[in-house]
Coordinates of C-alpha atoms and ligand atoms in Angstrom, one line a residue:
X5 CA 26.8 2.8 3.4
X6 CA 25.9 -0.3 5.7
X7 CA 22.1 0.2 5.4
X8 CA 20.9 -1.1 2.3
X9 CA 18.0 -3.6 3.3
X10 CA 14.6 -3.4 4.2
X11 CA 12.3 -6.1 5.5
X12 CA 12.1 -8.9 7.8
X13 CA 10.8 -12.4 6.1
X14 CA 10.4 -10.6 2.4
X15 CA 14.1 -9.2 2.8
X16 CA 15.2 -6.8 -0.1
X17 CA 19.0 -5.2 0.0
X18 CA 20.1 -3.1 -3.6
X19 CA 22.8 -2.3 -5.1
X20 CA 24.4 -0.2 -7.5
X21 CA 24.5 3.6 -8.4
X22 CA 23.3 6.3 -11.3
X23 CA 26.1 5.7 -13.6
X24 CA 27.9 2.4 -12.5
X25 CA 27.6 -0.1 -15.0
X26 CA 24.4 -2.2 -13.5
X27 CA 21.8 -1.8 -10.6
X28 CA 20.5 -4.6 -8.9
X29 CA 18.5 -6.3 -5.9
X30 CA 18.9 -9.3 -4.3
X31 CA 15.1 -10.5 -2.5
X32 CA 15.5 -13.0 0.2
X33 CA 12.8 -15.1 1.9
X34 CA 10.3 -15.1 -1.3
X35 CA 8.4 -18.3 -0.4
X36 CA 9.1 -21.9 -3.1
X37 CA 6.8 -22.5 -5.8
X38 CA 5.5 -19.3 -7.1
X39 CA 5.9 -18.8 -10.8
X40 CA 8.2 -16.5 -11.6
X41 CA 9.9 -15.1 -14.9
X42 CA 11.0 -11.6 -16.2
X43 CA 8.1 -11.0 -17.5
X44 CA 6.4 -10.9 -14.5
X45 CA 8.2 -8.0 -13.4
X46 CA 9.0 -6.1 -17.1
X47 CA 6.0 -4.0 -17.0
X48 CA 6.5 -2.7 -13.3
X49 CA 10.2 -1.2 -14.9
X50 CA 8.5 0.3 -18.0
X51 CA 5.8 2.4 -15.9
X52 CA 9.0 3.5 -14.1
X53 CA 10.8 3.6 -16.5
X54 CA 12.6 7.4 -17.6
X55 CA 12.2 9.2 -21.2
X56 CA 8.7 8.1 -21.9
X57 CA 6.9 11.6 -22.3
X58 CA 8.4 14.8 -22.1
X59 CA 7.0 15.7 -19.0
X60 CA 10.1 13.4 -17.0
X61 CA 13.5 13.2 -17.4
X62 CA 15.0 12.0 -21.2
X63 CA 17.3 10.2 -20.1
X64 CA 17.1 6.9 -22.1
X65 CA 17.2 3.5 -19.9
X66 CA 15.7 0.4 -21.2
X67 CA 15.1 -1.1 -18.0
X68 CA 15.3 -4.8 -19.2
X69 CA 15.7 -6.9 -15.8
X70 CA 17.1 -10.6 -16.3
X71 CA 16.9 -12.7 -13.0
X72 CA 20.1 -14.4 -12.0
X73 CA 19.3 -16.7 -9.7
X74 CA 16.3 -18.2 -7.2
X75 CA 14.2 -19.6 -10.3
X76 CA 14.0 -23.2 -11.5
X77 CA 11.8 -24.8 -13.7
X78 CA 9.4 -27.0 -12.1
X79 CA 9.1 -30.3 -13.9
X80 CA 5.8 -31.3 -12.9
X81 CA 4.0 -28.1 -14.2
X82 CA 6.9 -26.7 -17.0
X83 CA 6.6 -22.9 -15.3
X84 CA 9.7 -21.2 -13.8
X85 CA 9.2 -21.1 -10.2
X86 CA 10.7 -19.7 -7.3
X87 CA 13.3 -22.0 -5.5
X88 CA 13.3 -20.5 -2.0
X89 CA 17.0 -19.1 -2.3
X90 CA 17.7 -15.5 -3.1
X91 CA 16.8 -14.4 -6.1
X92 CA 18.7 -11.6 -7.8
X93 CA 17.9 -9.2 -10.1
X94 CA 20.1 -7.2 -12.3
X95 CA 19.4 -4.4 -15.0
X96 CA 22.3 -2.8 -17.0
X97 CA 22.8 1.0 -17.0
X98 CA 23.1 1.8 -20.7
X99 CA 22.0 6.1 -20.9
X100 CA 24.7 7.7 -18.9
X101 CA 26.2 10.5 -19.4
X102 CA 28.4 11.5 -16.7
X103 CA 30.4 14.9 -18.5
X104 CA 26.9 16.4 -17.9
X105 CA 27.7 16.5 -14.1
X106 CA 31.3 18.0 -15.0
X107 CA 30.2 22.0 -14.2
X108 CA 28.7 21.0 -10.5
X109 CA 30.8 18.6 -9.8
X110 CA 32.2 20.6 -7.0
X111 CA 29.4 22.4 -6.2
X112 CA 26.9 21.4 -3.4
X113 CA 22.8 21.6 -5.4
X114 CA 20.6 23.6 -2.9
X115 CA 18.0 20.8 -1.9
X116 CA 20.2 18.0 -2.9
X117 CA 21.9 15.2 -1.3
X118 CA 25.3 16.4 -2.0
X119 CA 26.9 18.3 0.6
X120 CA 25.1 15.5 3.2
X121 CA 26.7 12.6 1.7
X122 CA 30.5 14.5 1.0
X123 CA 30.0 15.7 5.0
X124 CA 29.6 12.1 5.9
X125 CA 32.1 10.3 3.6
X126 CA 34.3 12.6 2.7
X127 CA 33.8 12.2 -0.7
X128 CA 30.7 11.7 -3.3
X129 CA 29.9 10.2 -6.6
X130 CA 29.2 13.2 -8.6
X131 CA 27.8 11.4 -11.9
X132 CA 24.1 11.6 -11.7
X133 CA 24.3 11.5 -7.6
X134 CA 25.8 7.7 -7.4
X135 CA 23.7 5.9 -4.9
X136 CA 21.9 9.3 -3.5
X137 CA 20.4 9.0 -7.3
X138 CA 16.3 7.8 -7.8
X139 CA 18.0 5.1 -9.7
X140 CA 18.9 2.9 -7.7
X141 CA 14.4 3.0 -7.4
X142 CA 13.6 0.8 -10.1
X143 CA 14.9 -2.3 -8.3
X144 CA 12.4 -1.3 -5.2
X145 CA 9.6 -2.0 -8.3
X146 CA 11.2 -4.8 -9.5
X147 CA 11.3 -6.8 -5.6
X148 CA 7.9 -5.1 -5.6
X149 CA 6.6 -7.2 -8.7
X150 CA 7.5 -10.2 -6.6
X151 CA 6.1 -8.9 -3.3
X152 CA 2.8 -8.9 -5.1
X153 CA 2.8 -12.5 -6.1
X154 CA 2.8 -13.8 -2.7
X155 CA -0.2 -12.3 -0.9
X156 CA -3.2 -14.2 -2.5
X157 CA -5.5 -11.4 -3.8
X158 CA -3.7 -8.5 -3.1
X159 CA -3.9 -5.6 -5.6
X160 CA -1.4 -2.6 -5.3
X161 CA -2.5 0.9 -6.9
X162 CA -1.1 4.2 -6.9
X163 CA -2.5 7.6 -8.3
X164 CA -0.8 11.2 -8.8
X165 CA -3.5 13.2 -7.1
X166 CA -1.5 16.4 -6.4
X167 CA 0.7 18.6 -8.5
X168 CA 2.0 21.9 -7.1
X169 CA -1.4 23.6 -6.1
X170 CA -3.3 21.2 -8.5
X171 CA -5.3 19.0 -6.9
X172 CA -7.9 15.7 -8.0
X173 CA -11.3 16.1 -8.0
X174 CA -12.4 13.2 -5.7
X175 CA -15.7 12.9 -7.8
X176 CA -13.8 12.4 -11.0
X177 CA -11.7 10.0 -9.4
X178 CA -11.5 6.6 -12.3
X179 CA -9.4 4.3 -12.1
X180 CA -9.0 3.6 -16.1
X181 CA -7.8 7.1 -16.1
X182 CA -4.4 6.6 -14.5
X183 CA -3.2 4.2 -17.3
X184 CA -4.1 6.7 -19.9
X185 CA -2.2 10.0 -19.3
X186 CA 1.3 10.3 -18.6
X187 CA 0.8 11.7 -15.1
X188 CA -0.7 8.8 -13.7
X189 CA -3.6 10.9 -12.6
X190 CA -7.3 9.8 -11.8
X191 CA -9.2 12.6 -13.3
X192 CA -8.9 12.8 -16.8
X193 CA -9.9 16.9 -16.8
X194 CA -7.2 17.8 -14.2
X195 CA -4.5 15.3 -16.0
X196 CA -5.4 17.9 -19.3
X197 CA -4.4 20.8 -17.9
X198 CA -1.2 19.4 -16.0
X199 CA 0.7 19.5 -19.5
X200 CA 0.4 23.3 -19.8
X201 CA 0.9 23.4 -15.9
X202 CA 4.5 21.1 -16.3
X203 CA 5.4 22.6 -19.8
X204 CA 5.3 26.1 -18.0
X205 CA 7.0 24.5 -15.6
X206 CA 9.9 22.8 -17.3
X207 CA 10.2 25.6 -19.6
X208 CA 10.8 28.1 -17.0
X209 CA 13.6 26.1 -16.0
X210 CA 11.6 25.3 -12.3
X211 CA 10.1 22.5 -11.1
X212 CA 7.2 20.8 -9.1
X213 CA 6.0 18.6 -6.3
X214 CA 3.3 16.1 -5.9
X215 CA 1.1 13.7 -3.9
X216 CA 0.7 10.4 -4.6
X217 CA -2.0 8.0 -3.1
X218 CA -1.2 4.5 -2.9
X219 CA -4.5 2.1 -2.1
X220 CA -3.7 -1.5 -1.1
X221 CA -7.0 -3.9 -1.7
X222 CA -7.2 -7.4 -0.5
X223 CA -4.9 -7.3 2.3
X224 CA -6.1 -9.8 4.8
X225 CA -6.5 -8.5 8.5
X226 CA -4.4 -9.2 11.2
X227 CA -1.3 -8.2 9.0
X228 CA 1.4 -5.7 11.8
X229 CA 3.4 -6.1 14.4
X230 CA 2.9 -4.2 17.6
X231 CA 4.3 -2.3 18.9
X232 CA 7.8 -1.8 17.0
X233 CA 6.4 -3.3 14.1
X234 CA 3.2 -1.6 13.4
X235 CA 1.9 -1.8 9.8
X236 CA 1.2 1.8 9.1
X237 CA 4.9 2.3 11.0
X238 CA 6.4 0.1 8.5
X239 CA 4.5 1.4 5.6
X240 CA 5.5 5.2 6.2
X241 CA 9.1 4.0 7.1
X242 CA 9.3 2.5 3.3
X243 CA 7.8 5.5 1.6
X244 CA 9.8 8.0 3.7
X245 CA 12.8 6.1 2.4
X246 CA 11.6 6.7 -1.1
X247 CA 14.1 9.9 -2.6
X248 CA 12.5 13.4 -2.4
X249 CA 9.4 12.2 -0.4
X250 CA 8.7 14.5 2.7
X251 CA 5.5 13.7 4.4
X252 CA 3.7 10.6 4.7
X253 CA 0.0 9.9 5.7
X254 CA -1.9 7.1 6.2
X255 CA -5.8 7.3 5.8
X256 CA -7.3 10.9 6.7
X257 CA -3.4 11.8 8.0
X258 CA -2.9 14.7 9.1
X259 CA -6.8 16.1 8.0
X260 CA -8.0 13.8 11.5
X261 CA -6.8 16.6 13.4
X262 CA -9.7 19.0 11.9
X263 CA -12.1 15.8 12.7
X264 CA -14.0 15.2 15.8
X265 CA -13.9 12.1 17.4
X266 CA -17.5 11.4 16.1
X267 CA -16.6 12.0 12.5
X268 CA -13.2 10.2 12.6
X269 CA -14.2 6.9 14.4
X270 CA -14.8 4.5 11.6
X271 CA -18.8 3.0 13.1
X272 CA -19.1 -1.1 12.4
X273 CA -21.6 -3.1 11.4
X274 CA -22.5 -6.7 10.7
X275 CA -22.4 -7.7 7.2
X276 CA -24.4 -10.5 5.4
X277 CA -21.6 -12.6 5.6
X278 CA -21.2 -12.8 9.2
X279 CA -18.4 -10.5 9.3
X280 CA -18.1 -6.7 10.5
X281 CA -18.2 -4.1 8.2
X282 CA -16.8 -0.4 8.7
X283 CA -19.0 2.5 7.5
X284 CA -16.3 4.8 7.0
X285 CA -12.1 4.5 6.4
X286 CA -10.3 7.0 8.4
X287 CA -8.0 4.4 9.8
X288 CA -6.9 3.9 6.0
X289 CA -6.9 0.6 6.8
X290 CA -5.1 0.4 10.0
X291 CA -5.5 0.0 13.7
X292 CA -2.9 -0.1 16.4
X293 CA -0.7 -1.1 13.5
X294 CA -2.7 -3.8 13.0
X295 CA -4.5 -4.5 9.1
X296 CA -8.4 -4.2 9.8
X297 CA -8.8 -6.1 6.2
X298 CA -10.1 -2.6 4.6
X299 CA -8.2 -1.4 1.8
X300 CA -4.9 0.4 3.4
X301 CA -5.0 4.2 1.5
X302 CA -1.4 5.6 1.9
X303 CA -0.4 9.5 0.8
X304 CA 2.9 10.6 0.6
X305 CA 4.1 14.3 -0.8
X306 CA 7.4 14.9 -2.8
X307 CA 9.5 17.9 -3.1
X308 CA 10.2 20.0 -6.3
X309 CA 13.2 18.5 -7.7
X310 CA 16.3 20.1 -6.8
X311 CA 18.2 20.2 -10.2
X312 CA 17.2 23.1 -12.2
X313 CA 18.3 25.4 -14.5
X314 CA 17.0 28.5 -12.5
X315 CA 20.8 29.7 -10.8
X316 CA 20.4 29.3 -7.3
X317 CA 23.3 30.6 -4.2
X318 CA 25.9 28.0 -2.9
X319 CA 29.1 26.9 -1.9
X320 CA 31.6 24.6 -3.0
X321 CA 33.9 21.7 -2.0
X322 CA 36.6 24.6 -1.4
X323 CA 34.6 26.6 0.8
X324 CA 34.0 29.0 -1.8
X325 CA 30.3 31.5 -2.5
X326 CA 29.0 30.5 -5.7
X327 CA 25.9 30.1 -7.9
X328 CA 24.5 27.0 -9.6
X329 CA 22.4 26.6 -12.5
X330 CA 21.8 22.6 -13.2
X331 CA 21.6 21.8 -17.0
X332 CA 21.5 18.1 -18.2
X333 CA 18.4 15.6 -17.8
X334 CA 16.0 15.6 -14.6
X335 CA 12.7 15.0 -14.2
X336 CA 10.7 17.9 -13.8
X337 CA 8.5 16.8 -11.4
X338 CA 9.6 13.6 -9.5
X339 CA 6.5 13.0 -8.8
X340 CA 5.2 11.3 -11.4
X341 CA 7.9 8.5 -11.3
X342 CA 7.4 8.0 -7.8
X343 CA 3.7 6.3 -8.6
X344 CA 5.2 3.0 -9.0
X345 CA 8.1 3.3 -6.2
X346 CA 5.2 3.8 -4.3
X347 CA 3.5 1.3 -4.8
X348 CA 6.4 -1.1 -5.1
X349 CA 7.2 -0.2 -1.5
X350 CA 3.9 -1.0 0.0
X351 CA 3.7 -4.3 -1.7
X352 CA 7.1 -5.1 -0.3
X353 CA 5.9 -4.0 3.3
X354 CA 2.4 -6.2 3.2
X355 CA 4.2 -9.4 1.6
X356 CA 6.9 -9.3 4.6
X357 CA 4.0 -8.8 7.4
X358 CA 2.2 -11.8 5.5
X359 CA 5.2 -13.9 5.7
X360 CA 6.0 -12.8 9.4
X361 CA 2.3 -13.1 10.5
X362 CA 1.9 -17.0 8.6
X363 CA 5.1 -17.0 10.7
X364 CA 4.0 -16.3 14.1
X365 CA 0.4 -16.8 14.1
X366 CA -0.6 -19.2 11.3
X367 CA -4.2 -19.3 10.3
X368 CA -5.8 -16.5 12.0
X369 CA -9.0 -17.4 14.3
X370 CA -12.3 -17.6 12.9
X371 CA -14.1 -14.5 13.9
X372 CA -16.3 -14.4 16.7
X373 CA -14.1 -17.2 18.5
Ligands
FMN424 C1 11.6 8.9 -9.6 C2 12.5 9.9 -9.0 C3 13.3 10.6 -9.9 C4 14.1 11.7 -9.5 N1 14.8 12.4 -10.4 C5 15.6 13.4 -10.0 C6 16.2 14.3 -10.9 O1 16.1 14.1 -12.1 N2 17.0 15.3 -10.4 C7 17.1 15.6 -9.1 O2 17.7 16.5 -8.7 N3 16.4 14.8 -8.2 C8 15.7 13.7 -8.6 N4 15.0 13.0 -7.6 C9 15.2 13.3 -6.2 C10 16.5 13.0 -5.6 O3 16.9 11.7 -5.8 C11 16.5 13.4 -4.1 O4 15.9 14.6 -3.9 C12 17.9 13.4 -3.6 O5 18.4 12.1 -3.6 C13 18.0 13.9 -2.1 O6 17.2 13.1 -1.3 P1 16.0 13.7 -0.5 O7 15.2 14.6 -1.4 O8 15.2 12.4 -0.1 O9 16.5 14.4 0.8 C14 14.2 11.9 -8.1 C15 13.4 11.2 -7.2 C16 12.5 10.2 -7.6 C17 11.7 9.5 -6.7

């Protein structure tokens, strides 16, 4: 399993699987001197974190990340700070409970990873998935809590804003709202009537998929690397990587090809500060792979989870037809998890195109040169 790192300058490789005895990360290239302790990247895990409402899975992790290396502290100021080495990050795996895998663990789940992964290495971790498993995930948020320290004003959000047909209302779109329900959703009515929605749901023994939106404010322009290298190219690489996500979008996505070139093309203006605006955002952000210094708006839709009680036609290891019916604790709509993978995953892409664009360009011209 030889491909376990992402990035260029911001370099993140993880380890570990669903019911080993620890996960962990190890983030290379995180620039000297920015302060750095667990606490820093604590509340990150707890959004993330699994058995917090009923609507995702009840399996009970505490998350607790303790940095083992890359942090010093800096006697001049008395702050932990970041050496320039690799810093890694561990988290024990305390809530598993592997005999709940026993009854499938010959069987292939219909929509799962498991017949791919025992067709390429002849065998597979049965308990929980092993490394096909969403939890190996939370140490993508936890390099993600330090991609966000090094881009100077860079703010990472990400909002549920689709669950099976149930979509946001744009006008009730607030902020606030996603820290308050346990969807993550912007629009507080919508977020109301997702518990019945996800408790008929669960309670059918089905489950759901979801959009998430990830917006990216305060990325400087110029960030991307043409041609193999572009931004948006990067950014849908890392969500695509993210388990059960199958389509990725960046600004209007796929709803440009309803838009005529006059509607799509994002018109400019001068601003009052001497810079140009742009009167619309189509490009969410990005243009020949290149930041325009708009926020970057990012979409990406996950499946239904594939575990569910509801029996579904397979086969087995032996080559047998048979039925499965998965019992034990998933989430029943993946979705809602994914909101701060998400986001992790574009911080980590913007902090390694900073580091690789201070890298090959430096300080950016002025504009008009
Ligand atoms: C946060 C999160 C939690 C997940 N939890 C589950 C789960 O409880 N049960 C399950 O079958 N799949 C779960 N998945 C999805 C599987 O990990 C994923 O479908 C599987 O690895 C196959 O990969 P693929 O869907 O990307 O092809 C979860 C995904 C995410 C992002």
């Amino acid at each position: 399993m030889s491909f376990n790192t992402f990035g260029h300058m911001f370099r993140v490789t993880t380890f570990g699987e669903s019911h080993g005895p620890a996960i962990g990360c190890v983030v290379d290239g995180c620039p000297p001197r920015i302060p750095l302790t667990e606490a820093d990247i604590q509340p990150y895990l707890d959004k993330r974190r699994p058995g917090q409402s009923r609507f995702t899975t009840q399996r009970q992790e505490p998350d607790a990340v303790k940095i083992l290396s890359g942090v010093f502290v800096d006697e001049a100021s008395g702050r932990q700070v970041t050496t320039g080495t690799p810093i890694a990050l561990v988290i024990e795996n305390v809530g598993q409970r592997s005999k709940d895998y026993s009854d499938i663990q010959d069987k292939y789940r219909p929509g799962h990873a498991d017949y791919t992964y025992d067709i390429k290495y002849g065998l597979r971790d049965y308990r929980g998935g092993g490394r096909q498993s969403a939890r190996e995930t939370a140490m993508r948020v936890g390099a993600g809590a330090i991609a966000r320290k090094i881009v100077p004003g860079l703010g990472v959000r990400g909002a549920l804003i689709q669950m099976g047909p149930h979509r946001v209302e744009r006008a009730r779109w607030d902020w606030a709202e996603v820290e308050r329900n346990p969807f993550f959703c912007p629009d507080a009515r919508l977020a109301a009537m997702l518990e019945d929605y996800l408790d008929g749901v669960r309670k059918r023994g089905s489950s759901t998929g979801a959009v998430i939106e990830i917006v990216a404010d305060g990325v400087p322009p110029g960030l991307g690397a043409p041609i193999y290298g572009k931004l948006d190219g990067d950014l849908a690489a890392a969500l695509m990587s993210i388990n059960a996500v199958k389509g990725v979008e960046i600004g209007a996505g796929f709803g440009a090809a309803e838009l005529s070139g006059e509607e799509n093309a994002d018109e400019m203006r001068m601003g009052n500060d001497g810079k140009p605006v742009f009167l619309s955002n189509n490009a969410g952000g990005i243009l020949g792979g290149i930041s325009t210094g708009q926020p970057i708006v990012a979409r990406f839709a996950v499946k239904p989870t594939s575990s569910i009680l509801i029996p579904r036609r397979t086969v087995d290891r032996h080559g047998k037809d048979t039925e499965i019916s998965t019992k034990g604790r998933h989430d029943p709509c993946v979705g809602i998890r994914a909101v701060p993978i998400g986001e992790a995953m574009v911080a980590c892409v913007i902090a390694d195109h900073y580091l690789r664009q201070r890298g090959q360009v430096g300080e950016p011209p002025a504009w008009p040169s």
